[in-house]
Coordinates of C-alpha atoms in Angstrom, one line a residue:
M1 CA 77.7 59.2 110.2
T2 CA 79.6 62.5 110.7
T3 CA 78.2 65.7 109.1
P4 CA 80.9 67.4 107.0
T5 CA 82.1 70.6 108.7
Q6 CA 81.2 73.8 106.8
T7 CA 83.9 76.4 106.4
A8 CA 83.0 79.6 108.1
V9 CA 82.4 82.6 105.7
H10 CA 84.4 85.5 106.2
P11 CA 82.5 88.7 107.0
V12 CA 83.7 90.3 103.8
D13 CA 82.2 87.4 101.8
E14 CA 78.8 87.5 103.7
V15 CA 75.7 88.2 101.8
P16 CA 73.2 90.3 104.0
P17 CA 69.4 90.0 103.4
P18 CA 68.2 92.0 100.5
S19 CA 66.6 94.8 102.7
Q20 CA 69.8 95.2 104.5
L21 CA 71.9 95.1 101.1
A22 CA 69.6 98.0 100.0
A23 CA 69.9 100.2 103.2
F24 CA 73.6 99.6 103.6
G25 CA 74.4 100.3 100.0
L26 CA 72.3 103.4 99.9
Q27 CA 74.3 104.5 102.9
H28 CA 77.5 104.2 101.0
V29 CA 76.2 106.1 98.1
L30 CA 75.0 109.1 100.2
A31 CA 78.4 109.1 101.8
M32 CA 80.3 109.4 98.6
Y33 CA 77.8 111.3 96.4
A34 CA 79.0 114.8 96.8
G35 CA 82.6 113.9 96.4
A36 CA 81.8 111.8 93.2
V37 CA 80.1 114.6 91.3
A38 CA 82.6 117.3 92.4
V39 CA 85.4 116.4 89.8
P40 CA 83.1 116.7 86.8
L41 CA 81.5 119.8 88.3
I42 CA 85.0 121.6 88.9
V43 CA 86.6 120.4 85.6
G44 CA 83.5 121.1 83.5
G45 CA 83.0 124.6 85.2
A46 CA 86.6 125.6 84.5
M47 CA 86.0 124.8 80.8
K48 CA 82.9 126.8 80.8
L49 CA 80.7 123.8 79.5
S50 CA 77.1 124.3 78.9
P51 CA 74.6 123.0 81.7
A52 CA 73.6 120.2 79.4
D53 CA 77.2 119.0 78.9
L54 CA 77.8 119.2 82.7
A55 CA 74.8 117.2 83.3
Y56 CA 76.1 114.6 80.8
L57 CA 79.6 114.5 82.6
I58 CA 77.9 113.9 86.0
T59 CA 75.6 111.0 84.8
A60 CA 78.6 109.5 83.0
D61 CA 80.7 109.8 86.0
L62 CA 78.0 108.0 88.2
L63 CA 77.6 105.2 85.7
V64 CA 81.4 104.5 85.6
C65 CA 81.6 105.0 89.3
G66 CA 79.0 102.1 89.6
I67 CA 80.9 99.9 87.1
A68 CA 84.2 100.4 88.7
T69 CA 82.9 99.8 92.2
L70 CA 81.4 96.4 90.9
I71 CA 84.7 95.5 89.4
Q72 CA 86.6 96.2 92.5
C73 CA 84.1 94.5 95.0
I74 CA 83.1 91.4 92.9
G75 CA 86.2 91.0 90.7
F76 CA 86.9 88.8 87.7
W77 CA 90.2 87.0 87.0
R78 CA 93.0 89.4 88.1
F79 CA 90.8 92.4 88.3
G80 CA 89.4 93.7 91.7
I81 CA 90.6 93.4 95.2
R82 CA 87.3 91.9 96.3
L83 CA 87.1 94.2 99.5
P84 CA 84.3 96.6 100.2
I85 CA 85.7 99.6 98.1
V86 CA 83.8 102.3 96.6
Q87 CA 85.3 103.8 93.4
G88 CA 85.2 107.5 92.5
C89 CA 87.1 110.3 90.5
T90 CA 90.4 111.1 92.1
F91 CA 90.8 114.8 93.1
A92 CA 94.6 114.4 92.3
A93 CA 93.8 114.8 88.5
V94 CA 91.7 118.0 89.0
S95 CA 94.4 120.5 88.4
P96 CA 96.1 118.7 85.5
M97 CA 92.9 118.1 83.8
V98 CA 91.7 121.7 84.1
L99 CA 95.1 122.9 82.5
I100 CA 94.8 120.3 79.7
G101 CA 91.1 121.2 79.1
T102 CA 91.6 125.1 78.9
T103 CA 95.0 125.3 77.2
G104 CA 95.9 121.8 75.7
G105 CA 93.1 120.4 73.6
G106 CA 90.0 120.3 75.5
L107 CA 88.0 117.2 76.6
P108 CA 89.3 114.9 73.8
A109 CA 93.0 115.7 75.0
I110 CA 91.8 115.0 78.6
Y111 CA 90.3 111.6 77.6
G112 CA 93.4 110.5 75.6
A113 CA 95.7 111.0 78.5
V114 CA 93.4 109.5 80.8
I115 CA 93.3 106.2 78.6
V116 CA 97.1 106.1 78.5
A117 CA 97.3 106.6 82.3
G118 CA 94.8 103.7 82.8
L119 CA 96.7 101.4 80.6
A120 CA 99.9 102.4 82.6
M121 CA 98.3 101.7 85.9
M122 CA 97.4 98.1 84.7
L123 CA 101.1 97.6 83.7
L124 CA 102.5 98.9 86.9
A125 CA 100.0 97.1 89.3
P126 CA 102.2 94.1 89.7
V127 CA 105.2 96.3 90.6
F128 CA 103.3 98.2 93.2
G129 CA 102.0 94.7 94.5
K130 CA 105.7 93.7 95.3
L131 CA 106.2 97.1 97.3
L132 CA 103.7 96.0 99.9
R133 CA 106.4 94.7 102.2
F134 CA 107.4 98.4 102.7
F135 CA 104.0 98.9 104.4
P136 CA 104.6 97.7 107.9
P137 CA 102.3 98.8 110.8
L138 CA 104.3 101.9 111.2
V139 CA 103.6 103.2 107.7
T140 CA 100.1 101.8 107.3
G141 CA 99.0 103.3 110.6
T142 CA 100.5 106.6 109.7
V143 CA 99.0 106.5 106.1
I144 CA 95.4 105.7 107.6
L145 CA 95.7 108.5 110.2
I146 CA 96.7 111.0 107.4
I147 CA 93.7 109.9 105.3
G148 CA 91.3 110.6 108.1
L149 CA 92.8 113.8 109.1
S150 CA 93.0 115.2 105.5
L151 CA 89.3 114.3 105.0
L152 CA 88.1 116.1 108.1
P153 CA 88.3 119.7 106.2
V154 CA 85.9 118.2 103.6
A155 CA 83.3 117.4 106.3
G156 CA 84.1 120.9 107.8
N157 CA 83.4 122.7 104.5
W158 CA 80.1 120.6 104.0
A159 CA 79.1 121.5 107.7
G160 CA 79.5 125.3 106.9
G161 CA 77.2 125.0 103.9
G162 CA 79.7 123.9 101.1
A163 CA 82.8 125.8 100.1
G164 CA 82.1 129.0 98.3
A165 CA 78.4 129.0 99.4
P166 CA 77.1 132.6 100.0
D167 CA 75.9 131.6 103.6
F168 CA 79.0 129.7 104.4
G169 CA 79.5 129.5 108.2
E170 CA 76.0 130.6 109.1
P171 CA 74.9 129.3 112.5
K172 CA 71.9 127.6 110.9
N173 CA 74.3 125.5 108.8
I174 CA 76.5 124.5 111.7
G175 CA 73.3 123.8 113.7
L176 CA 72.0 121.5 111.2
A177 CA 75.4 119.7 110.9
A178 CA 75.5 119.2 114.6
F179 CA 71.9 118.0 114.7
V180 CA 72.8 115.3 112.3
L181 CA 75.9 114.3 114.1
V182 CA 73.7 114.0 117.4
V183 CA 71.3 111.8 115.6
V184 CA 74.0 109.6 114.2
L185 CA 75.6 109.2 117.7
G186 CA 72.2 108.7 119.4
V187 CA 71.3 105.9 116.8
Q188 CA 74.7 104.2 117.3
R189 CA 74.5 104.4 121.0
F190 CA 70.7 103.6 121.8
A191 CA 69.2 101.9 118.8
P192 CA 69.2 98.1 118.3
P193 CA 72.2 96.6 116.5
A194 CA 70.2 96.3 113.2
L195 CA 69.6 100.1 113.2
S196 CA 72.9 101.0 114.6
R197 CA 74.6 99.8 111.5
I198 CA 72.6 102.3 109.4
A199 CA 73.2 105.2 111.8
V200 CA 74.5 107.4 109.1
L201 CA 71.8 106.7 106.6
I202 CA 69.2 107.5 109.4
G203 CA 71.0 110.6 110.3
I204 CA 71.0 112.0 106.8
V205 CA 67.3 111.1 106.1
V206 CA 66.2 112.7 109.4
G207 CA 68.4 115.7 108.3
V208 CA 66.8 116.1 105.2
L209 CA 63.4 115.8 106.7
V210 CA 64.4 118.8 109.0
A211 CA 66.1 120.7 106.3
I212 CA 63.2 120.8 103.8
P213 CA 60.8 123.0 105.9
A214 CA 63.5 125.0 107.2
G215 CA 64.3 126.0 103.5
F216 CA 67.8 124.5 103.3
T217 CA 67.3 122.6 100.2
D218 CA 65.5 123.0 96.7
F219 CA 64.3 120.1 94.7
G220 CA 63.4 122.3 91.7
G221 CA 66.3 120.6 89.8
V222 CA 64.5 117.2 89.9
G223 CA 61.9 118.5 87.5
D224 CA 64.5 119.7 85.0
A225 CA 66.3 116.6 84.9
D226 CA 65.9 113.9 82.3
W227 CA 64.2 110.6 83.1
V228 CA 66.8 108.5 81.1
G229 CA 70.4 109.4 80.1
I230 CA 72.9 106.9 78.5
S231 CA 76.6 107.8 78.3
T232 CA 77.9 106.8 74.8
P233 CA 81.7 106.3 74.1
F234 CA 83.5 109.3 72.9
H235 CA 80.5 111.6 73.2
F236 CA 82.8 114.7 73.0
G237 CA 84.8 113.5 70.1
A238 CA 87.7 111.0 69.5
P239 CA 90.6 111.1 72.0
T240 CA 93.7 112.9 71.1
F241 CA 97.2 112.2 72.4
H242 CA 99.4 115.2 73.5
A243 CA 102.8 114.4 74.9
A244 CA 102.6 117.2 77.9
A245 CA 99.1 116.0 78.7
V246 CA 99.9 112.4 78.8
I247 CA 103.0 112.9 80.9
S248 CA 101.0 114.9 83.5
M249 CA 98.4 112.4 83.8
L250 CA 101.0 109.6 84.3
V251 CA 102.2 111.5 87.3
V252 CA 98.6 111.6 88.5
A253 CA 98.5 107.8 87.9
L254 CA 101.5 107.3 90.4
V255 CA 99.9 109.5 92.9
T256 CA 96.7 107.8 92.6
M257 CA 98.2 104.3 92.9
T258 CA 99.9 105.6 96.2
E259 CA 96.7 106.8 97.6
T260 CA 94.7 103.8 96.6
T261 CA 97.3 101.5 98.3
G262 CA 96.8 103.3 101.6
D263 CA 92.9 103.0 101.2
F264 CA 93.2 99.3 100.5
I265 CA 95.4 98.6 103.4
A266 CA 93.0 100.7 105.5
V267 CA 90.1 98.5 104.5
G268 CA 92.0 95.4 104.8
E269 CA 92.8 96.5 108.6
L270 CA 89.2 97.2 109.2
T271 CA 87.7 94.1 107.8
D272 CA 90.3 91.8 109.3
R273 CA 91.3 90.7 105.7
P274 CA 94.9 91.9 105.4
V275 CA 95.9 93.0 101.9
E276 CA 98.5 90.7 100.3
P277 CA 100.7 91.7 97.2
R278 CA 98.5 89.7 94.8
M279 CA 95.4 91.3 96.2
L280 CA 97.0 94.7 95.9
A281 CA 98.0 94.2 92.4
D282 CA 94.6 93.0 91.5
G283 CA 93.0 96.1 93.1
L284 CA 95.4 98.5 91.4
R285 CA 94.8 96.6 88.0
A286 CA 91.1 97.3 88.4
D287 CA 91.8 100.8 89.1
G288 CA 93.6 101.1 85.8
L289 CA 90.7 99.3 83.9
S290 CA 88.3 101.7 85.5
T291 CA 90.4 104.7 84.3
V292 CA 90.5 103.6 80.8
L293 CA 86.7 103.0 80.9
G294 CA 86.5 106.6 82.3
G295 CA 88.5 107.8 79.2
V296 CA 86.1 106.0 76.9
F297 CA 82.9 106.8 78.4
N298 CA 83.5 110.6 79.0
T299 CA 84.7 110.7 82.6
F300 CA 88.0 110.8 84.6
P301 CA 90.6 108.7 86.5
Y302 CA 89.3 106.5 89.2
T303 CA 90.5 105.7 92.8
A304 CA 89.3 104.1 95.9
F305 CA 87.2 106.7 97.9
A306 CA 88.5 107.3 101.3
Q307 CA 85.2 108.7 102.4
N308 CA 83.6 105.1 102.5
V309 CA 86.7 103.7 104.2
G310 CA 85.3 105.4 107.5
L311 CA 81.9 104.3 106.9
V312 CA 83.1 100.6 107.0
G313 CA 84.9 101.2 110.3
M314 CA 82.2 103.1 111.8
T315 CA 79.3 100.7 111.0
R316 CA 81.4 97.4 111.2
V317 CA 79.5 96.2 108.0
R318 CA 82.3 94.5 106.1
S319 CA 80.6 92.8 103.5
R320 CA 81.8 93.5 100.0
W321 CA 78.4 92.7 98.5
V322 CA 77.1 95.7 100.4
V323 CA 79.4 98.0 98.5
A324 CA 78.7 96.1 95.3
T325 CA 75.0 96.9 95.9
A326 CA 76.2 100.6 96.2
G327 CA 77.7 100.1 92.9
G328 CA 74.6 98.9 91.3
I329 CA 72.8 102.0 92.7
L330 CA 75.3 104.2 91.2
V331 CA 74.8 102.7 87.8
V332 CA 70.9 103.2 88.1
L333 CA 71.7 107.0 89.2
G334 CA 73.9 107.2 86.0
L335 CA 71.2 105.8 83.8
L336 CA 68.3 107.9 85.6
P337 CA 69.5 111.5 85.9
K338 CA 66.2 112.5 87.8
L339 CA 67.0 110.2 90.7
G340 CA 70.5 111.5 90.7
A341 CA 69.0 115.0 91.0
V342 CA 67.1 113.9 94.1
V343 CA 70.2 112.7 95.7
A344 CA 72.1 115.9 94.7
A345 CA 69.6 118.0 96.5
I346 CA 70.7 116.8 100.0
P347 CA 72.0 119.9 101.8
A348 CA 75.8 120.0 102.5
P349 CA 75.4 120.5 106.2
V350 CA 73.6 117.3 106.5
L351 CA 76.5 115.6 104.7
G352 CA 78.9 117.4 107.0
G353 CA 77.4 116.0 110.2
A354 CA 77.6 112.5 109.0
G355 CA 81.1 113.1 107.6
L356 CA 82.6 114.3 110.8
V357 CA 82.1 111.0 112.5
M358 CA 83.0 108.9 109.5
F359 CA 86.2 110.5 108.6
G360 CA 87.2 110.8 112.5
T361 CA 86.6 107.1 112.4
V362 CA 89.4 106.8 109.7
A363 CA 92.0 108.6 111.6
A364 CA 91.1 106.7 114.9
S365 CA 91.7 103.5 112.9
G366 CA 95.1 104.7 112.1
L367 CA 95.9 105.3 115.7
R368 CA 94.6 101.9 116.4
T369 CA 97.1 100.4 113.9
L370 CA 99.8 102.4 115.4
T371 CA 99.3 100.8 118.9
K372 CA 101.0 97.8 117.3
V373 CA 104.2 99.6 116.8
D374 CA 107.2 99.7 119.2
F375 CA 108.1 103.3 119.8
T376 CA 110.8 102.5 122.5
G377 CA 114.4 103.0 121.7
N378 CA 114.0 103.8 118.0
H379 CA 112.9 106.5 115.5
N380 CA 109.5 105.5 114.8
L381 CA 108.0 108.5 116.6
T382 CA 110.0 110.6 114.3
V383 CA 108.7 108.8 111.2
V384 CA 105.1 109.3 112.4
A385 CA 105.6 112.8 113.4
V386 CA 107.3 114.1 110.3
S387 CA 105.1 112.2 108.0
V388 CA 101.7 113.7 109.6
A389 CA 103.2 117.1 109.5
V390 CA 104.1 116.8 105.7
G391 CA 100.8 115.3 104.9
M392 CA 98.9 118.0 106.8
L393 CA 100.9 120.9 105.3
P394 CA 98.9 121.3 102.1
V395 CA 95.6 120.5 103.9
G396 CA 96.3 123.4 106.4
V397 CA 98.0 125.7 104.0
P398 CA 96.3 125.3 100.6
G399 CA 98.5 126.8 97.9
I400 CA 101.8 126.5 99.7
Y401 CA 103.2 124.8 96.7
A402 CA 101.6 127.1 94.2
K403 CA 105.1 128.3 92.9
F404 CA 106.5 124.9 92.3
P405 CA 106.5 122.9 89.0
D406 CA 103.0 121.4 88.0
W407 CA 104.4 117.8 88.6
F408 CA 105.5 118.7 92.1
Q409 CA 102.1 120.2 92.9
T410 CA 100.3 117.2 91.6
V411 CA 102.3 114.9 94.0
M412 CA 102.5 117.2 97.0
D413 CA 99.2 118.9 96.9
S414 CA 97.6 115.8 98.1
G415 CA 98.2 115.4 101.7
I416 CA 97.6 111.6 101.4
S417 CA 100.2 111.1 98.8
A418 CA 102.5 113.5 100.4
G419 CA 102.3 111.9 103.8
C420 CA 102.4 108.3 102.4
L421 CA 105.6 109.0 100.4
T422 CA 107.2 110.7 103.4
A423 CA 106.3 107.6 105.6
L424 CA 107.8 105.3 103.1
V425 CA 111.0 107.2 102.6
L426 CA 111.5 107.8 106.4
N427 CA 110.8 104.1 107.2
L428 CA 113.4 103.3 104.7
L429 CA 116.0 105.8 106.1
F430 CA 115.6 104.7 109.8
N431 CA 114.6 101.0 109.7
H432 CA 115.9 99.5 106.5
L433 CA 119.3 101.2 106.1
P434 CA 122.3 99.6 108.1
G435 CA 124.7 101.6 110.4
Q436 CA 122.4 103.9 112.3
G437 CA 125.0 104.7 114.9
S438 CA 122.7 103.6 117.6
S439 CA 122.4 100.1 119.2
A440 CA 118.8 100.8 120.0
A441 CA 118.1 101.4 116.2
A442 CA 120.7 98.9 114.9
E443 CA 117.9 96.3 114.1
P444 CA 115.5 97.3 111.5
V445 CA 112.2 98.2 113.1
G446 CA 109.1 97.5 111.0
L447 CA 110.8 95.1 108.6
P448 CA 108.5 92.0 107.9
G449 CA 110.3 89.1 109.5
S450 CA 112.5 90.9 111.9
R451 CA 112.3 89.7 115.6
R452 CA 111.1 93.2 116.7
E453 CA 108.4 93.4 114.0
D454 CA 107.2 89.8 114.9
A455 CA 106.9 90.7 118.6
V456 CA 105.1 93.8 117.9
Q457 CA 102.6 92.1 115.6
K458 CA 102.0 89.3 118.1
A459 CA 101.3 91.8 120.9
G460 CA 98.8 93.4 118.8
E461 CA 96.9 90.2 117.9

């Protein structure tokens, strides 16, 4: 009697033991925490909210971060891409929200615009899903490279002590970041496989243990934080809907969907589960639902967090249930502010040391994807060169678009969206339009189904 063969479980769907789930999940939380709380801090600070209201915004943000991550990883019906994706507030919305909040109706006007934007994202999700064929390895590799490069200044600011810190750039800060980086690399290189997969977590824990006696951190805020905090719908008042606010947030929604598409494709590459049109639409639909929840529960628009893309690539832990566990931890942090205050006390240089290797891993993953592309006798090198240059411009020269209209700044101030749009347009120009005037470029390069694209993809397999 033959034993029925069991279908092998894809690494994305594997469920590690509980101890590993907890350690790997906590590692993802620590990697994204600083970025997660930055948006409510910036927006609330610009609106001069009281400390109590700021604390409320942060706990609400963490709660919805967790719920959004669970929706994205586990999924239900046509919501959720079911990949290891951590959700967090998008920085693309910061400038428009500050403008709306300070001049156009306060938090209720922000939340009204956020709810409309989330509904629009859900409606547009199938349209974006059909655009996936315009993301061949030439475009995806370029976008992943830009994501990694644009995140490196974030890690650099952390390593220096945090942007705006009085002691920014002090040798002690850089030294602590370098120490954490060395610990992470040492664990990766010399520790057993079980420990090397939590190298970032070990690096952060060791860094904090060194930082406490050295006076880098203060846990005084933990005592002031409440034990329990529950975010109730429309805490700051019923949402209001202003045309200008809604329009600006719809522009943000398009930018966010473009960025998220790049993050989804990057994670698909890293986990060996390529993103398909239906998956992309389901993931973007979940983004829209999370954004609506953000408007209802006193927080902001949500997107895939690129910080955690690098962690997936670095640790090679591809299970979506690990990130779902991270979502559960975020929910607990959102309901127990005192625990959130403990995590918030981690010094910026500690995160900077870990961030350097994580974000560099994203950039290196983009280079790996570009190795599948044929650069001989065509314009593909130009596509990559100009896209990276345009994507890095707002990163290297902040404020370069300050004198442009607000909608233009919303799109182009994000290096990820600027580079992604440039790569899409240039790929269409050089590889999709007929009559290039050069026999070498006459056949579209990077088009799914073309002989050259098939050959390139086979060579990369």
